[in-house]
Coordinates of C-alpha atoms in Angstrom, one line a residue:
M808 CA -3.4 13.9 -13.3
R809 CA -3.3 13.1 -9.5
L810 CA -6.3 12.0 -7.1
P811 CA -7.7 15.1 -5.3
R812 CA -6.2 15.0 -2.0
W813 CA -9.8 15.3 -0.3
L814 CA -9.8 11.8 -1.5
L815 CA -6.9 10.7 0.8
P816 CA -8.6 11.6 4.3
H817 CA -6.3 8.9 6.3
R818 CA -2.8 8.9 7.5
I819 CA -0.6 6.0 7.2
S820 CA 3.5 4.9 7.9
V821 CA 5.2 2.5 5.6
E822 CA 8.3 0.7 6.4
P823 CA 9.7 -0.3 3.0
Y824 CA 11.1 -3.7 2.6
A825 CA 14.6 -3.9 1.9
G826 CA 15.5 -7.9 1.9
D827 CA 16.3 -10.1 4.2
S828 CA 19.4 -10.8 6.5
A829 CA 20.7 -13.5 8.7
Y830 CA 17.9 -12.4 11.0
G831 CA 15.1 -12.3 8.9
P832 CA 13.6 -9.3 6.9
T833 CA 15.3 -5.4 7.1
Y834 CA 13.1 -2.7 6.4
G835 CA 14.0 1.2 5.6
P836 CA 13.7 3.9 7.4
P837 CA 9.9 4.6 7.9
I838 CA 7.9 7.1 5.5
E839 CA 5.4 8.9 8.0
D840 CA 2.0 10.8 7.5
V841 CA 1.1 9.3 3.8
R842 CA -1.9 10.6 2.8
A843 CA -4.4 7.8 2.0
L844 CA -7.8 6.2 1.4
V845 CA -8.2 2.7 3.7
D846 CA -10.6 0.4 2.9
L847 CA -11.1 -2.5 5.3
R848 CA -13.1 -5.1 3.2
I849 CA -11.9 -8.6 3.0
R850 CA -11.0 -10.0 -0.5
V851 CA -8.9 -12.4 -2.3
V852 CA -5.9 -11.4 -4.1
R853 CA -2.9 -12.8 -5.8
N854 CA 0.7 -12.4 -4.3
R855 CA 4.2 -12.3 -5.8
E856 CA 4.0 -15.9 -6.6
G857 CA 0.7 -16.1 -8.0
R858 CA -1.1 -17.7 -5.0
E859 CA -4.5 -16.7 -3.9
V860 CA -4.2 -15.2 0.1
T861 CA -6.9 -13.1 1.5
S862 CA -6.4 -8.9 2.2
T863 CA -8.0 -7.8 4.9
A864 CA -7.1 -4.1 3.6
T865 CA -6.5 -1.8 0.8
V866 CA -4.7 1.5 0.5
Y867 CA -5.2 3.8 -2.2
A868 CA -2.6 6.6 -2.5
E869 CA -0.8 8.9 -4.6
P870 CA 1.5 7.5 -7.2
E871 CA 4.6 7.7 -5.6
L872 CA 3.9 5.2 -3.2
A873 CA 4.5 2.4 -5.7
A874 CA 8.1 3.0 -5.7
Q875 CA 8.5 3.5 -2.4
C876 CA 6.3 0.4 -0.9
P877 CA 7.4 -2.9 -2.4
P878 CA 5.5 -6.2 -1.4
E879 CA 6.3 -7.3 1.9
S880 CA 6.7 -3.8 3.2
L881 CA 5.2 -3.0 6.4
I882 CA 2.2 -0.6 6.8
T883 CA 0.8 1.1 10.0
L884 CA -2.9 1.7 9.4
P885 CA -4.6 4.6 11.0
D886 CA -6.0 2.1 13.6
G887 CA -2.6 1.3 14.7
R888 CA -2.5 -2.1 13.3
I889 CA 0.6 -3.1 11.5
T890 CA -0.1 -5.2 8.4
H891 CA 2.3 -6.3 5.2
V892 CA 2.0 -5.4 1.7
I893 CA 0.7 -8.2 -0.7
A894 CA 0.8 -6.7 -3.8
V895 CA 1.0 -3.3 -5.1
A896 CA -0.7 -2.0 -8.5
P897 CA 0.2 1.6 -10.1
H898 CA -2.9 2.9 -11.8
T899 CA -1.8 5.3 -14.7
A900 CA -4.0 6.3 -17.6
P901 CA -1.4 8.6 -19.6
G902 CA -2.8 11.1 -22.1
M903 CA -6.4 10.4 -21.0
G904 CA -7.2 12.8 -18.3
L905 CA -7.7 10.0 -15.3
P906 CA -6.3 10.6 -12.1
E907 CA -3.1 8.5 -11.2
S908 CA -2.9 6.5 -8.0
T909 CA -1.6 3.6 -6.2
E910 CA -3.7 0.2 -4.9
V911 CA -1.5 -1.8 -2.2
A912 CA -3.2 -4.8 -1.0
C913 CA -2.5 -5.7 2.6
E914 CA -2.7 -8.8 4.7

């Protein structure tokens, strides 16, 4: 079961992190017009290394975003601010009839 589209009123764009090069981080082609719910609440989350960092935005989106948006990706929020992805958490509950979604913590 998927999140109802009416729960995803915002539009974001994602530039997937592709790795590092001699000149710094590289990103894949942008994924435009991704439906999402953006929560601009400040909270503390753990990054890939397990350190506590501050997140200034949390994005909730359809389950496919988990595969398209690894940590360190760039997200352009509806207000135009560009932020880095700290952590991605897919929420699934197979067989329970609950909506599936992806939660993305952003700097």
